[in-house]
XYZ file of C-alpha atoms in Angstrom:
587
model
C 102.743 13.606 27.270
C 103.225 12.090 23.310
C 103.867 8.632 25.423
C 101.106 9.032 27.446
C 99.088 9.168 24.084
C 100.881 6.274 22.687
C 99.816 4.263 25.184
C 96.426 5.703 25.849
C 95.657 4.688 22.009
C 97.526 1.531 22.305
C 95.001 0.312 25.213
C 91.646 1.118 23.319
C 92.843 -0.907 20.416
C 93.730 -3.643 22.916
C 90.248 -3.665 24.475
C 88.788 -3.306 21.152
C 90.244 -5.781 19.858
C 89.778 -8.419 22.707
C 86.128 -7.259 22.940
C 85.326 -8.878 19.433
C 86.868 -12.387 20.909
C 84.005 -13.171 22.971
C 84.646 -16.732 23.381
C 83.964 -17.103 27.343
C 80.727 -15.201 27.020
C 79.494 -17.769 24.365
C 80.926 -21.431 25.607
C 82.601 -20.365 29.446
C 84.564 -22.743 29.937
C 83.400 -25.295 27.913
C 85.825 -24.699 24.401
C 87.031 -28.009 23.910
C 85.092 -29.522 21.254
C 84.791 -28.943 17.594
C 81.165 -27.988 16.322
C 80.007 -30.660 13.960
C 76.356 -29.507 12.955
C 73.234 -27.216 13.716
C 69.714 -27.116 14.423
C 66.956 -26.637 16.899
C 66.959 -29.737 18.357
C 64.641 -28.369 21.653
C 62.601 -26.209 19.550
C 62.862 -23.366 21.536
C 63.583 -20.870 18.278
C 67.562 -20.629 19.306
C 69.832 -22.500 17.315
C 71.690 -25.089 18.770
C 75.378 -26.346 18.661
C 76.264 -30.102 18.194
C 79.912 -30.137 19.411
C 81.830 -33.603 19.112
C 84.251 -33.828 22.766
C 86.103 -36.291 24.418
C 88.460 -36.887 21.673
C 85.512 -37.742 19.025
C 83.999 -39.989 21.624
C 81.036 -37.374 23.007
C 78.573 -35.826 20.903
C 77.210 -33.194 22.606
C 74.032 -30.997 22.370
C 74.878 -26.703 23.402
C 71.530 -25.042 23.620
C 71.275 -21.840 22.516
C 70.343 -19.424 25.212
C 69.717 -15.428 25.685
C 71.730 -15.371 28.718
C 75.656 -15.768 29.648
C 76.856 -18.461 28.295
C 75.162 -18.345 25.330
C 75.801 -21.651 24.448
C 75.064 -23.709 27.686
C 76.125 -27.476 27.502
C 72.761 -29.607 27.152
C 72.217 -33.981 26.148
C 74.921 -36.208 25.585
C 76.054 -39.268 24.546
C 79.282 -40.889 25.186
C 80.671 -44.320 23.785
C 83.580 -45.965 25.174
C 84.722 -47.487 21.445
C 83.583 -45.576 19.399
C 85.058 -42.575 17.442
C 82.677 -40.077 15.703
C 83.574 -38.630 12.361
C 80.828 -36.799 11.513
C 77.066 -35.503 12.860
C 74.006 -35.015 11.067
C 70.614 -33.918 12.818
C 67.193 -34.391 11.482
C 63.771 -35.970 12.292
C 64.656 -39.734 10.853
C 61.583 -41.188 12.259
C 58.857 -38.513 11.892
C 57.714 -37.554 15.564
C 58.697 -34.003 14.883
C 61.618 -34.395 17.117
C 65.206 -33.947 16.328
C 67.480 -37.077 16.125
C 71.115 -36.858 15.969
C 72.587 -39.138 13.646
C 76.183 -40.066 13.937
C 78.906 -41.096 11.892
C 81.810 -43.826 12.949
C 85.462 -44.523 11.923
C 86.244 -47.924 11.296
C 89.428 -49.781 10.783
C 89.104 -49.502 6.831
C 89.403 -45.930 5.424
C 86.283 -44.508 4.227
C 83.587 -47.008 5.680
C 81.398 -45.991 8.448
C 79.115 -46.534 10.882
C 75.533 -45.502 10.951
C 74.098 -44.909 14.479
C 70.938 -42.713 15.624
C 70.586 -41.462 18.779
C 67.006 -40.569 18.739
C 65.572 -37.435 20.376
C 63.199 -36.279 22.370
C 61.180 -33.043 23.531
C 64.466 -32.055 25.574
C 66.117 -35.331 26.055
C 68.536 -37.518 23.125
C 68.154 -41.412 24.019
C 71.829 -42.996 23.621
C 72.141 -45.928 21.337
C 74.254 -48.892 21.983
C 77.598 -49.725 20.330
C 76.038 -52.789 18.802
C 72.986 -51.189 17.462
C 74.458 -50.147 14.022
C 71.871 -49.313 11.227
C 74.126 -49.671 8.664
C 77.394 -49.444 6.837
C 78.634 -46.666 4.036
C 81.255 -45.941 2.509
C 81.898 -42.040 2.996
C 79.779 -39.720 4.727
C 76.167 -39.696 3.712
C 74.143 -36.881 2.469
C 70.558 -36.247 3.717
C 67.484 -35.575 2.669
C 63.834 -36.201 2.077
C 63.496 -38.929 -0.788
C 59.596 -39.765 -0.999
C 58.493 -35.943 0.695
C 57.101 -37.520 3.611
C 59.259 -34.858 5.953
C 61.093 -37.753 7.266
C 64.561 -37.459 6.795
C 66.675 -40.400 4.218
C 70.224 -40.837 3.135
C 72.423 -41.241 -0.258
C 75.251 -42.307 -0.124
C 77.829 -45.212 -1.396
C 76.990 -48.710 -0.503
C 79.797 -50.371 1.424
C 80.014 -53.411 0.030
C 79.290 -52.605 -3.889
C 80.146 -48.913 -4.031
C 76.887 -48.620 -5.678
C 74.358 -45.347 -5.101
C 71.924 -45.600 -2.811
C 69.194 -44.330 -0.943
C 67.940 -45.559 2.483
C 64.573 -44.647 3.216
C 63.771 -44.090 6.973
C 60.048 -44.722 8.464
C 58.184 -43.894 11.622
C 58.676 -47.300 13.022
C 62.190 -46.466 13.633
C 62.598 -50.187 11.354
C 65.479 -51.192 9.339
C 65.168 -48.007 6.701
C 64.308 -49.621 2.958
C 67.507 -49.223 -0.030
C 67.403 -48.402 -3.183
C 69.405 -47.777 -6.018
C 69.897 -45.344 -8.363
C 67.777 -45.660 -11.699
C 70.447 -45.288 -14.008
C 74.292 -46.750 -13.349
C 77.343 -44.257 -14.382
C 80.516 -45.505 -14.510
C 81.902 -42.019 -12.946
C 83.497 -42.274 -9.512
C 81.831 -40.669 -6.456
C 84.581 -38.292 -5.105
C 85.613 -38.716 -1.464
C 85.349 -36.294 0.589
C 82.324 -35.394 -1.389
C 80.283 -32.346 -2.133
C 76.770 -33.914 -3.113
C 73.890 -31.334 -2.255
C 70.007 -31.800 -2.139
C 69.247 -28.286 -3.622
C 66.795 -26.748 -6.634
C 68.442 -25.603 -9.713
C 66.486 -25.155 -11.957
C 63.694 -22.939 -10.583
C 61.141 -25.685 -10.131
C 60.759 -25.490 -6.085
C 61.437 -29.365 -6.389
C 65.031 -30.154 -5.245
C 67.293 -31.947 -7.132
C 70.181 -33.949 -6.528
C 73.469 -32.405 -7.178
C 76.583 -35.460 -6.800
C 80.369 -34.544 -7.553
C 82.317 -37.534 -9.624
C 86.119 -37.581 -9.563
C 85.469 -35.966 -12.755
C 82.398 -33.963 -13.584
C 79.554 -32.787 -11.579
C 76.059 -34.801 -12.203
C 72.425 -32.883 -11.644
C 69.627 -35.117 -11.646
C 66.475 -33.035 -11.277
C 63.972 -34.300 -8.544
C 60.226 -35.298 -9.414
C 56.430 -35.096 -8.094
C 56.617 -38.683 -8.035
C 58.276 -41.129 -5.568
C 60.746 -42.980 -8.192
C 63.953 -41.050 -7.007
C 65.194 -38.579 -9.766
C 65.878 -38.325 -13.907
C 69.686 -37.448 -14.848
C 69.672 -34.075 -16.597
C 73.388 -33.155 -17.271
C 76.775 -32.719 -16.341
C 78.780 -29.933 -15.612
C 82.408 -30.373 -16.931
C 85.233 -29.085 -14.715
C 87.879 -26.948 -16.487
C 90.516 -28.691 -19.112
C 93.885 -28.876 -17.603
C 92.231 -27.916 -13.368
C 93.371 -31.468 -12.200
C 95.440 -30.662 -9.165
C 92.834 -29.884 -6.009
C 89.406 -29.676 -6.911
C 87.943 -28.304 -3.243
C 84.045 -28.602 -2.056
C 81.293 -27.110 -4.136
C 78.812 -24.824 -2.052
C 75.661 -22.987 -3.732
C 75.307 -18.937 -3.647
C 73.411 -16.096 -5.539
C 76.993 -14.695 -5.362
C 75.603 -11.974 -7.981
C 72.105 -10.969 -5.975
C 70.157 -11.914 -8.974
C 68.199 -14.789 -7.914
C 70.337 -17.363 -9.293
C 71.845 -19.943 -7.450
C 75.764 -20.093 -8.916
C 77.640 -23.312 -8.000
C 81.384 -21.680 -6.221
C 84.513 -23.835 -6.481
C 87.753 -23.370 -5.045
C 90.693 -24.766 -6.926
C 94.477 -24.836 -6.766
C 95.984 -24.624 -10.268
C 99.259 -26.318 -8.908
C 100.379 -28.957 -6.313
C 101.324 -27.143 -4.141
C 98.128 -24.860 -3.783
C 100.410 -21.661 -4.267
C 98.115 -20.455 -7.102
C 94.587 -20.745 -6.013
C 91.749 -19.253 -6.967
C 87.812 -19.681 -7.116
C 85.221 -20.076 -9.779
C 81.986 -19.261 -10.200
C 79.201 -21.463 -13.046
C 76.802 -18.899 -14.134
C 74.750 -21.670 -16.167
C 77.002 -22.255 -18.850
C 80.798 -21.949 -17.857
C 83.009 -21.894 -15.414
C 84.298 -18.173 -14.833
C 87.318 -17.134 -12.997
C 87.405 -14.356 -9.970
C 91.129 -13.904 -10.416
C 91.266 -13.519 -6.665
C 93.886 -11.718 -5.597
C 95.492 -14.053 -2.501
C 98.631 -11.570 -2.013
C 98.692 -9.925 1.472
C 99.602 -6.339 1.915
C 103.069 -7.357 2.648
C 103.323 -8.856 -0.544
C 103.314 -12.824 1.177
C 101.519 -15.182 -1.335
C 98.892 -16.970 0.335
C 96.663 -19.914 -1.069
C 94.520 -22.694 -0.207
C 95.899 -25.465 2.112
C 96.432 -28.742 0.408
C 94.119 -31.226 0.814
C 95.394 -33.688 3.784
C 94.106 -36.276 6.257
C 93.128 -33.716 8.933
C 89.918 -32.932 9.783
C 88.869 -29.692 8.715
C 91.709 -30.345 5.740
C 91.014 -33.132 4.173
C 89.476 -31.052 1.630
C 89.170 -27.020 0.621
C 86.382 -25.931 2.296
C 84.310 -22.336 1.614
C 81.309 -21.489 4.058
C 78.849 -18.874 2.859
C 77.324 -16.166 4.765
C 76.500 -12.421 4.675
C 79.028 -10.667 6.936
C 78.130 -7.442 5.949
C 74.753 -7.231 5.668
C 74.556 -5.557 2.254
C 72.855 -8.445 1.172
C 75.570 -10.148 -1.217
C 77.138 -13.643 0.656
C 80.518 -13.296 1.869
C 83.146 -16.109 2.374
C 85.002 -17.924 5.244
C 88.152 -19.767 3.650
C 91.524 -21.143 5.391
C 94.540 -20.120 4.092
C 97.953 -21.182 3.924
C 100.971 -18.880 3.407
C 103.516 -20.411 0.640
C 105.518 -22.047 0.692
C 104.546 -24.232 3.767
C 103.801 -20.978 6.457
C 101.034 -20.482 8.620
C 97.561 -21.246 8.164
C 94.599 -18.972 8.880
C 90.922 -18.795 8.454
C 90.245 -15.218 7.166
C 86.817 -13.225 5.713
C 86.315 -13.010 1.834
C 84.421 -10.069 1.170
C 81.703 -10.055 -2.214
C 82.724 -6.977 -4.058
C 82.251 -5.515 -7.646
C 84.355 -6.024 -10.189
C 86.158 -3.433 -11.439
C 86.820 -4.259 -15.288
C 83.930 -3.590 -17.425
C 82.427 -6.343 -19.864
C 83.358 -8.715 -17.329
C 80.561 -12.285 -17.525
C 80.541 -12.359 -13.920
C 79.907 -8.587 -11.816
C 81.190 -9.553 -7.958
C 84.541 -11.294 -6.854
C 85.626 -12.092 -3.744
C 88.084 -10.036 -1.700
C 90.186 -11.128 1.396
C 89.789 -8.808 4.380
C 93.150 -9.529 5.909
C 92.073 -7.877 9.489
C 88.345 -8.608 9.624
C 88.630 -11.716 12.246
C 91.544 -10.142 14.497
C 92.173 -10.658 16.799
C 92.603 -14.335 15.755
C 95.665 -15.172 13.711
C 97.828 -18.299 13.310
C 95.918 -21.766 14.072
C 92.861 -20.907 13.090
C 91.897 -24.295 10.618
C 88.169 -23.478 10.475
C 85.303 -20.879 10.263
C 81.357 -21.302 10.477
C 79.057 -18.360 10.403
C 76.245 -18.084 13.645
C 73.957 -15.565 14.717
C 74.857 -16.037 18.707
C 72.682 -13.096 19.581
C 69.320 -13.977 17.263
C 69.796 -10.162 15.712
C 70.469 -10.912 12.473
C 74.594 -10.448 12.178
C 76.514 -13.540 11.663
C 78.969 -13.821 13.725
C 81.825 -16.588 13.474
C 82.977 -20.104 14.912
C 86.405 -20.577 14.558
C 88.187 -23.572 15.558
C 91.873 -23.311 16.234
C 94.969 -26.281 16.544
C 97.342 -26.861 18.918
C 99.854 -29.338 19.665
C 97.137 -31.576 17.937
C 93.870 -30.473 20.252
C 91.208 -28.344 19.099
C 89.658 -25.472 20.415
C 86.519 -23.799 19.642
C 86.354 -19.977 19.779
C 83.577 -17.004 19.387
C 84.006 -13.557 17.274
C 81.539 -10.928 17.457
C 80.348 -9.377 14.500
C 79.882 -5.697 16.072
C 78.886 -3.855 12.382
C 79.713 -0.286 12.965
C 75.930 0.575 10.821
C 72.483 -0.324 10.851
C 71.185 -2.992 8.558
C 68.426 -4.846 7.970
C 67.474 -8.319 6.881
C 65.058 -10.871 6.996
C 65.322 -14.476 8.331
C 63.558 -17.373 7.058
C 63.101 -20.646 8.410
C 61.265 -23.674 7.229
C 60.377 -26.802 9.173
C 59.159 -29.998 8.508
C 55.497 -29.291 9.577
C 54.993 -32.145 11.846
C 53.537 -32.047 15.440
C 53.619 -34.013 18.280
C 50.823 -34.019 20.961
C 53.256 -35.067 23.826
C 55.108 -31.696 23.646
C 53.372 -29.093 26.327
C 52.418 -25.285 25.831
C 55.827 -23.363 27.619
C 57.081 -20.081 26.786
C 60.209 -20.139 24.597
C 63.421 -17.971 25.643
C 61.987 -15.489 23.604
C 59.008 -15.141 25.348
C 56.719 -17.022 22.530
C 54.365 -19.684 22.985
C 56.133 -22.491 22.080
C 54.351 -24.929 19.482
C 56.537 -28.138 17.977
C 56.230 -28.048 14.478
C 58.506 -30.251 13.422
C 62.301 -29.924 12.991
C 64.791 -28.403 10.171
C 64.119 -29.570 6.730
C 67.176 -29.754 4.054
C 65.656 -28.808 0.194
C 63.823 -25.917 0.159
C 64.199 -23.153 -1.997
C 63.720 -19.267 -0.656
C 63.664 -16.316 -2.699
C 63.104 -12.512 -1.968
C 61.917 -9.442 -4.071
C 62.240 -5.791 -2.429
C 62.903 -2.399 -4.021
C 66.158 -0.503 -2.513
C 66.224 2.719 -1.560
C 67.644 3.890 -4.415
C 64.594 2.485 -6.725
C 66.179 -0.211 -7.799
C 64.840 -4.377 -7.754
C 66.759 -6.345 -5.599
C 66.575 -10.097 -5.731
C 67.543 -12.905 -3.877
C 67.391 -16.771 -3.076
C 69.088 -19.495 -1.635
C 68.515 -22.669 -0.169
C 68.183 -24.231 3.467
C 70.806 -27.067 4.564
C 71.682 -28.359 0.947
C 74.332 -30.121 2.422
C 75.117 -31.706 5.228
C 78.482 -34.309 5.316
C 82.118 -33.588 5.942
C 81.621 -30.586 8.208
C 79.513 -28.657 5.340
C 78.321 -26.320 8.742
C 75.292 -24.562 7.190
C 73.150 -22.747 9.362
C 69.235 -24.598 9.448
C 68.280 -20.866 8.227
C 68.482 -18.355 5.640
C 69.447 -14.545 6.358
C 69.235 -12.120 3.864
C 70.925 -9.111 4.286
C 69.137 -6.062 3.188
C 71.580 -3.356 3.345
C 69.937 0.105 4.646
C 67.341 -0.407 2.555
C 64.167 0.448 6.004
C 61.421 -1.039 2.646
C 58.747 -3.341 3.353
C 59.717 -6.707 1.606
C 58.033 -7.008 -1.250
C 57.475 -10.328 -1.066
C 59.416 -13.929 -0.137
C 58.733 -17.219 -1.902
C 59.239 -20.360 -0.295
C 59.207 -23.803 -2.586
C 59.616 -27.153 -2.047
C 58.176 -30.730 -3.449
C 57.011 -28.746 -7.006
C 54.718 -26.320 -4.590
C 55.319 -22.731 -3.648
C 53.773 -20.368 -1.824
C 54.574 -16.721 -1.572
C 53.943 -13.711 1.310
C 54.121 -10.023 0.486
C 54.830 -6.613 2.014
C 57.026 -8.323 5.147
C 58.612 -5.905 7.924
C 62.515 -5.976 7.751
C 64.159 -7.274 10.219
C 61.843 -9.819 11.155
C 62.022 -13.828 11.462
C 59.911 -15.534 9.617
C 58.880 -19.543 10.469
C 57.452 -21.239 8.015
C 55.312 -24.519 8.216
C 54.742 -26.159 4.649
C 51.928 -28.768 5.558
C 50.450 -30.348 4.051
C 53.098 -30.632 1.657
C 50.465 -31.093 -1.704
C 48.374 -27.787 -0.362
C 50.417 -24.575 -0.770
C 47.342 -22.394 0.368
C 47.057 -24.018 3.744
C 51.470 -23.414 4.520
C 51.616 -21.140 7.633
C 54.057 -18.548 8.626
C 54.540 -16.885 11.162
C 56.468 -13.304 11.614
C 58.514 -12.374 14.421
C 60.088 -8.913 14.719
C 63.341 -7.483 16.153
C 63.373 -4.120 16.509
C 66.254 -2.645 14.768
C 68.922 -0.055 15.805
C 67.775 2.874 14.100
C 63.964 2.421 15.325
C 65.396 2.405 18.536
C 67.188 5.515 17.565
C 64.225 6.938 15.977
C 62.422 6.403 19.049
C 64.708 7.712 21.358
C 64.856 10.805 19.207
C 61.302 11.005 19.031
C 60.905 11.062 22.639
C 63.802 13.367 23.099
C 61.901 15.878 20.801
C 58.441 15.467 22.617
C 60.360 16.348 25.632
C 62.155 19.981 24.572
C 58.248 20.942 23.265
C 57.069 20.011 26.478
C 59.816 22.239 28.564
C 58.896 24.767 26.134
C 55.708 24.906 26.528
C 56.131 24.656 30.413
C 58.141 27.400 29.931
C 56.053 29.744 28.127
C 53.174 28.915 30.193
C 54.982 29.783 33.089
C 56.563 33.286 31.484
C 52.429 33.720 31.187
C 51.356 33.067 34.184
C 53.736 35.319 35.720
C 53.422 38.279 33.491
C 49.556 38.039 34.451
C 50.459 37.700 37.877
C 52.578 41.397 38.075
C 49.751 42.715 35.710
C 47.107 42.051 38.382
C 49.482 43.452 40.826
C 50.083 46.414 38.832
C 46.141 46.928 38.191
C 45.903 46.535 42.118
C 48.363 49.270 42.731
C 47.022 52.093 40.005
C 45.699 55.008 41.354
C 42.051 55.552 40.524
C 40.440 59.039 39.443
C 36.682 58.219 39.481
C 37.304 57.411 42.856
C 37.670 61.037 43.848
């Protein structure tokens, strides 16, 4: 009988387990491909996947659906000589539809090729091999130069290594250069971790670039003459080992924007750690990397790989309780396995400490996937609010991509923002969206904005918020074209979102949790005209509420049945009764 048990226990955590890997109900069979980027390219309100197949040779568009697979395989393009190193969509010629813009290995390390495949309503129109736009060395950043919601690059010149912008049009012409105002002598680092992101609370990004030895900010302006240097931010004295890719989070749910840094302290990557700028200095999290066998683990070291070539965070609120978690790969030392694994944002323990949260590794939290696992990307599969991840494992040198289900065991709530470009296009016809909307181009995915969020928490306390949408966008950066906020249990009205770009904000108040918000920022210069509009998804404790609501309307209503049928019989035998009495005045 004790056996029995064993095994009776043994299979539920087998099927639970295997129930979170839900790979062939998001890709079937289609799993072998890497995901590159996302957006909307078919603006149908589902977020798409652009997967790179073929060994690097297809780029390929997965459309988000709401039925099985959820990813189903959509446009591609396929070049014979060509190998693809990177993918970055965006509107680069300003017909509100989404390009894809590609990236190309060439025989010398670290120059590329440019090439646009530009998009339609539901259709991507391949470019030639011959029809280059132009030559970079490293990966490019995007984003919107001159605010015209038409999407430009910066990058490194090819031939001079100098900084530079190219500035795309709506004649789909030769896009225009130009150069930074100011030359620094500092080294762009490559792989880079340059970001097109507000920091410093204007609602105008600015233009964050990483040197081989500092960090530059160069705060963005009204006007269109590029941006003003403001300062650099100094990396730590004696932190010259592996320096891995900034990323940008209000890791402390204040409504600051910290820059996060993973480091190694030693060659080898065996003591790693990450740090957190608050403003004014770099702080350490002291994160503990030892496993509950006592097995040191620690960044892997930076190699020519693709999803290693440099340490790589991702940001995204697992949880739900509203403070951004972490996806990091690991590598046990010396030289062991290497796994992607969940770091959770917890409070510090030790008082007086500059920084309150750290960063904890949940060991378990992505089983059933282990060993091979090089790469992790949050995504919202089911549009409900609770990231999921995209992992990408290795072997024998081919890469697979694979689903895990985010199946929180309590309700929370959260809000999602997105902000497009605010262009239209008359060719694109009235349908109905998966969701059952009326679908309405306006535009595509803009990089730059700032959000921000103000609610009170159940417990009476202010809770704020912000972060901003696709601040960057080269070597496999993966952000989501959205923001989710996680709001915890907190069933409040939100008190009010701000969304800011181009110096200009404009803010809504007393929002519905759980809701999606789309915003439209045109025209750019008039705030009071932005739209927004508020889609809401029914959470599981309304749905419990209601349930219970109608379970309770029910028992009155068998009671009252009840009692009014008790009545009607207890009249009944009283008539009879009457009928039956024996009357005196009758004699």
């Amino acid at each position: 009988m004790g056996e029995c048990l064993k095994l009776l226990i043994l299979g539920v955590l087998v099927n639970l387990g295997t129930c979170l890997d839900f790979t062939q109900t998001v890709f079937g069979s289609a799993t072998d491909g890497v995901p590159a980027a996302f957006g909307d390219f078919n603006s149908d309100e589902l977020t798409d996947m652009f997967m790179l197949r073929d060994d690097f040779k297809t780029v390929q568009i997965f459309l988000g659906s709401d039925t099985e697979p959820l990813l189903k395989e959509g446009p591609k393009c396929t070049f014979k000589n060509l190998r693809i190193s990177s993918v970055v969509p965006g509107d680069f010629d300003g017909d509100a539809f989404m390009d894809v813009l590609i990236t190309v290995r060439s025989n010398e390390k670290d120059k590329l090729g440019i090439f646009i495949n530009w998009g339609g309503s539901s259709y991507m129109n391949c470019t030639g091999e011959e029809e280059k736009i132009l030559d970079v060395h490293g990966e490019p950043m995007v984003l919107d130069y001159n605010n015209d919601m038409v999407m430009d690059l910066f990058g490194l010149e090819t031939e001079t290594h100098k900084r530079t912008f190219w500035l795309f049009h709506k004649d789909r012409s030769k896009p225009e250069v130009r150069q930074m105002p100011k030359d620094h002598k500092a080294e762009l680092r490559l792989p880079h971790s340059h970001a097109f992101i507000d920091l410093n609370h204007d609602f105008t990004a600015d233009l964050f670039i990483t040197t081989d030895r500092e960090f530059e900010v160069w705060n963005g302006t009204e006007r269109h003459d590029g941006f003003i240097f403001s300062h650099t931010i100094e990396l730590p004295t004696g932190l010259n080992e592996h320096v891995g890719q900034a990323i940008f989070l209000d890791a402390e749910l204040k409504g600051n924007i910290n820059l996060v840094l993973p480091i190694c302290f030693d060659r080898k990557c065996a003591n790693s750690t990450i740090l957190v700028h608050n403003g004014h200095k770099f702080h350490d999290l002291e994160v503990n990397f030892k496993d509950p066998d006592n097995k040191q683990w620690g960044f892997v070291i930076p190699d020519d790989d693709l999803f290693t070539n440099a340490i790589t965070l991702r940001g995204g609120d697992f949880n739900m309780d509203g403070y951004p978690d972490l996806l990091a790969t690991l590598q046990q030392h010396p030289g062991g396995a290497i796994q992607t694994f969940l770091l959770e944002n917890v409070p510090v323990e030790r008082k007086n400490n500059p920084i309150s949260r750290t960063f904890e590794v949940r060991w378990k939290a992505l089983a059933p996937f282990a060993n091979g696992t090089i790469a992790g990307a949050f995504y919202d599969f089911y549009q409900d609010g609770i990231l999921d991840v995209v992992l990408v494992e290795k072997a024998n040198g081919k890469y697979r991509t694979k689903a895990f289900r985010n199946s929180l065991d309590y309700d929370a709530n959260f809000v999602k923002v997105i902000v497009l470009t605010g262009l239209v296009n008359k060719e694109v016809p009235t349908t109905k969206t998966p969701l059952g909307r009326t679908k309405k181009t306006y535009g595509t995915n803009l990089p730059g904005p700032r959000i921000a969020y103000y609610t009170i928490t159940q417990d009476g306390y202010p809770q704020y918020g912000t972060s901003a949408q696709i601040p960057q966008s080269a070597y496999f950066a993966l952000h989501l074209p959205y923001t989710i906020f996680g709001l915890g249990r907190t069933p409040n009205f939100v008190d009010s979102i701000t969304v800011g770009l181009s110096n200009q904000s404009k803010t809504w108040t007393q929002l519905i949790p759980n809701s999606q918000m789309i915003v439209v920022p045109w025209p750019i210069k008039e705030p009071w005209r932005w739209k927004a509009q508020l889609f809401v998804t029914p959470s599981k404790l309304i749905l419990m509420s209601m349930v219970a609501l109608g379970g309770t309307c029910l028992v009155i209503m068998l009671i009252i049945l009840g009692l009014y049928i008790k009545e009607k019989r207890e009249d009944k035998l009283e008539r009879l009764q009457e009928a039956h009495r024996f009357h005196f005045d009758a004699m």
